[in-house]
Coordinates of C-alpha atoms in Angstrom, one line a residue:
Chain A
E1 CA 1.2 5.3 33.0
P2 CA -0.5 2.6 31.5
E3 CA -0.2 1.9 28.0
V4 CA -1.4 -0.2 24.9
T5 CA 1.3 -3.0 23.7
Q6 CA 1.3 -4.9 20.6
T7 CA 3.5 -7.6 19.2
P8 CA 5.5 -8.3 16.8
S9 CA 6.8 -4.9 16.1
H10 CA 7.3 -6.3 12.4
Q11 CA 5.8 -9.4 10.7
V12 CA 7.2 -10.5 7.6
T13 CA 4.7 -13.0 5.6
Q14 CA 4.1 -14.7 2.6
M15 CA 1.1 -14.1 0.4
G16 CA -1.8 -16.7 1.4
Q17 CA -0.4 -17.1 4.8
E18 CA -2.5 -16.6 8.2
V19 CA -1.2 -14.0 10.7
I20 CA -2.1 -13.2 14.5
L21 CA -1.4 -9.8 15.3
R22 CA -1.4 -9.3 19.4
C23 CA -2.7 -6.4 21.3
V24 CA -2.6 -6.2 25.2
P25 CA -5.3 -3.1 26.1
I26 CA -5.1 -1.3 28.9
S27 CA -6.4 -2.9 31.9
N28 CA -9.3 -1.3 33.0
H29 CA -10.8 -0.5 29.6
L30 CA -13.6 -2.3 28.0
Y31 CA -13.9 -1.4 24.4
F32 CA -11.0 -2.8 21.8
Y33 CA -10.7 -1.3 18.4
W34 CA -8.3 -2.2 15.5
Y35 CA -6.9 0.1 12.8
R36 CA -4.8 0.3 10.1
Q37 CA -2.9 2.4 8.3
I38 CA -1.4 2.1 4.4
L39 CA 1.8 3.4 3.9
G40 CA 1.0 7.1 2.8
Q41 CA -2.6 6.7 3.5
K42 CA -4.7 7.6 6.2
V43 CA -5.8 5.9 9.1
E44 CA -8.5 3.6 8.8
F45 CA -10.6 1.9 11.0
L46 CA -11.2 -1.9 10.8
V47 CA -13.2 -3.2 13.9
S48 CA -14.8 -2.5 17.3
F49 CA -14.8 -5.1 20.0
Y50 CA -17.2 -5.2 23.4
N51 CA -18.0 -7.8 25.8
N52 CA -16.8 -10.5 23.6
E53 CA -18.5 -9.2 20.1
I54 CA -17.9 -7.3 17.3
S55 CA -19.9 -3.9 17.9
E56 CA -19.0 -2.2 14.2
K57 CA -16.9 -3.2 10.9
S58 CA -16.1 -1.4 8.1
E59 CA -16.2 -2.8 4.6
I60 CA -12.5 -3.5 4.9
F61 CA -13.0 -6.1 7.8
D62 CA -14.3 -8.7 5.7
D63 CA -14.4 -12.8 6.1
Q64 CA -10.5 -12.7 5.9
F65 CA -10.2 -10.9 9.1
S66 CA -11.6 -12.0 12.7
V67 CA -11.0 -11.0 16.2
E68 CA -10.7 -12.5 19.6
R69 CA -9.9 -12.3 23.2
P70 CA -8.9 -15.4 23.8
D71 CA -7.9 -14.6 27.6
G72 CA -8.4 -11.7 30.3
S73 CA -5.8 -9.6 28.6
N74 CA -4.6 -10.2 25.0
F75 CA -7.1 -8.9 22.2
T76 CA -5.9 -10.3 18.7
L77 CA -6.0 -9.8 14.9
K78 CA -6.2 -12.7 12.9
I79 CA -5.7 -12.5 8.7
R80 CA -6.7 -15.8 7.4
S81 CA -4.8 -15.4 4.1
T82 CA -2.9 -12.8 3.7
K83 CA -2.7 -10.7 0.2
L84 CA -0.2 -8.3 -0.8
E85 CA -2.4 -5.4 -0.1
D86 CA -2.9 -6.2 3.4
S87 CA 0.7 -4.9 3.9
A88 CA 0.1 -2.0 6.1
M89 CA 1.0 -0.6 9.9
Y90 CA -2.1 -2.2 12.1
F91 CA -3.0 -0.4 15.8
C92 CA -4.6 -1.5 18.4
A93 CA -6.7 1.1 20.7
S94 CA -8.7 0.8 24.1
S95 CA -11.0 3.0 25.6
E96 CA -12.9 2.9 29.0
A97 CA -16.1 3.2 27.4
G98 CA -17.5 3.1 23.9
V99 CA -19.5 6.1 24.3
R100 CA -18.3 9.1 22.2
G101 CA -17.0 11.0 24.3
Y102 CA -13.9 8.8 25.2
E103 CA -10.9 9.0 23.6
Q104 CA -8.9 5.6 22.4
Y105 CA -5.3 4.9 23.0
F106 CA -3.2 3.7 20.8
G107 CA -0.5 1.1 20.5
P108 CA 3.1 1.3 18.9
G109 CA 1.3 -0.5 15.8
T110 CA 2.6 -3.8 13.8
R111 CA 4.2 -2.8 11.0
L112 CA 2.9 -6.3 8.5
T113 CA 4.5 -6.4 5.3
V114 CA 3.6 -9.5 2.9
T115 CA 5.7 -10.7 0.0
Chain B
A1 CA -20.8 10.7 5.2
Q2 CA -18.1 11.7 8.0
S3 CA -14.9 13.3 6.8
V4 CA -12.2 15.2 8.2
A5 CA -9.7 17.3 6.3
Q6 CA -6.2 18.2 6.6
P7 CA -5.6 20.6 3.9
E8 CA -1.8 21.0 4.7
D9 CA 0.7 18.0 4.3
Q10 CA 3.2 19.9 5.9
V11 CA 3.6 23.2 8.2
N12 CA 7.0 24.7 9.2
V13 CA 7.8 26.7 12.4
A14 CA 10.1 28.5 13.4
E15 CA 11.1 27.6 17.4
G16 CA 9.0 30.3 19.4
N17 CA 6.5 31.4 17.2
P18 CA 2.8 30.6 17.3
L19 CA 1.9 27.1 15.2
T20 CA -1.7 26.5 13.5
V21 CA -2.6 23.0 12.6
K22 CA -5.6 23.1 10.6
C23 CA -8.7 20.8 10.3
T24 CA -11.9 21.0 9.2
Y25 CA -15.0 18.2 9.5
S26 CA -17.9 17.4 8.2
V27 CA -20.6 15.1 9.8
S28 CA -24.3 14.4 10.0
G29 CA -24.7 15.0 13.6
N30 CA -22.7 16.8 16.6
P31 CA -19.2 15.9 16.6
Y32 CA -17.0 14.8 18.8
L33 CA -13.4 15.6 17.7
F34 CA -9.9 14.5 18.5
W35 CA -6.1 15.6 17.9
Y36 CA -3.8 12.5 17.8
V37 CA 0.0 12.9 17.2
Q38 CA 2.4 10.2 16.4
Y39 CA 6.1 10.4 16.7
P40 CA 8.7 8.4 14.5
N41 CA 8.2 4.7 15.3
R42 CA 5.4 5.4 18.1
G43 CA 1.6 5.1 18.1
L44 CA -1.0 7.5 18.1
Q45 CA -1.0 9.5 20.9
F46 CA -3.7 11.7 22.5
L47 CA -3.8 15.5 22.6
L48 CA -7.2 16.6 23.1
K49 CA -10.8 16.2 22.7
Y50 CA -14.0 18.6 22.0
I51 CA -17.2 17.0 23.3
T52 CA -19.1 20.0 24.1
G53 CA -18.8 23.3 26.2
D54 CA -16.3 25.6 25.7
N55 CA -15.3 26.1 22.1
L56 CA -11.5 26.3 23.6
V57 CA -10.0 23.1 24.7
K58 CA -6.7 23.0 26.0
G59 CA -4.4 19.4 26.0
S60 CA -1.6 18.0 26.5
Y61 CA 2.4 19.4 26.1
G62 CA 0.5 23.2 25.9
F63 CA -1.8 22.8 22.9
E64 CA -5.0 23.9 22.5
A65 CA -8.0 23.4 19.9
E66 CA -10.9 25.9 18.7
F67 CA -14.1 24.2 17.8
N68 CA -15.7 26.5 15.4
K69 CA -19.2 25.2 14.6
S70 CA -20.1 27.9 12.0
Q71 CA -17.2 27.0 9.6
T72 CA -16.9 23.0 11.0
S73 CA -13.1 23.8 11.9
F74 CA -10.9 22.2 14.5
H75 CA -7.7 23.5 14.2
L76 CA -4.9 22.7 16.6
K77 CA -2.6 25.4 18.2
K78 CA 0.6 26.3 20.6
P79 CA 1.3 30.1 21.4
S80 CA 4.9 28.9 21.2
A81 CA 6.5 26.2 19.0
L82 CA 9.3 23.9 20.6
V83 CA 11.6 21.5 18.3
S84 CA 10.4 18.5 20.1
D85 CA 6.8 19.2 18.6
S86 CA 8.1 18.2 15.5
A87 CA 5.9 15.4 14.6
L88 CA 2.6 13.9 12.2
Y89 CA -0.5 15.4 13.6
F90 CA -3.9 13.9 13.0
C91 CA -7.7 15.2 13.1
A92 CA -10.3 12.8 13.8
V93 CA -14.1 13.3 14.3
R94 CA -16.8 10.5 15.5
D95 CA -20.6 10.8 14.6
E96 CA -22.7 11.0 17.1
G97 CA -24.4 7.9 15.2
S98 CA -21.2 6.0 15.2
Q99 CA -20.4 2.9 17.7
G100 CA -16.8 4.3 18.5
N101 CA -14.8 4.4 15.2
L102 CA -12.8 7.3 14.5
I103 CA -12.8 9.0 10.9
F104 CA -9.4 10.5 10.5
G105 CA -7.6 13.1 8.4
K106 CA -4.8 12.4 6.4
G107 CA -2.2 13.8 8.9
T108 CA 0.0 17.1 8.7
K109 CA 3.7 16.7 9.1
L110 CA 4.8 19.5 11.6
S111 CA 8.3 20.7 11.4
V112 CA 9.9 23.1 13.7
K113 CA 13.4 24.7 13.1
P114 CA 15.6 26.2 15.7

């Protein structure tokens, strides 16, 4: 069964450093998402991406964040200058279509620790 | 604003007994409702969804959920719990006006004891 993969599983970085989180969505999916979950809190939407552009983003997704699909398979989330409060589990997801009835399939997550 | 509430932090059930994990929602339009399960060190796995039609939706691993529009609820159920069902369960909603983002509840930890 195809699944979403994410690398690395755990990333430790110092405050102010740039990090890139990588995801490989399911191959025939067209819509891609990033969510995050701060320890003990809800899973929160960050951004959705379709046809090489952002289709929706939350208030959390400020200028420090960017997303890219650099090739036909990877989907990345970049945090330009990490802050302590960026420490969280980051989940990538993909779906066949963006219409509301299609479920999203999630990767196992990358745990980001900012020190 | 859209929101999802899971009123129970934890649900404890004996193996073989029926289980219910509660979820209520608030949206401005028609709701699209989802249940996901998270096992330790794993991502969120899709269980089932309600889009339209029959109010009782069947999903993976013997789970089902009942959509109740008047009570704005979408409770997850299983007739006979297994120890292996122990996990974190998330209810999520998507508003018909959204571009695709899911709004999640805070999660309910299900513990099934032998």
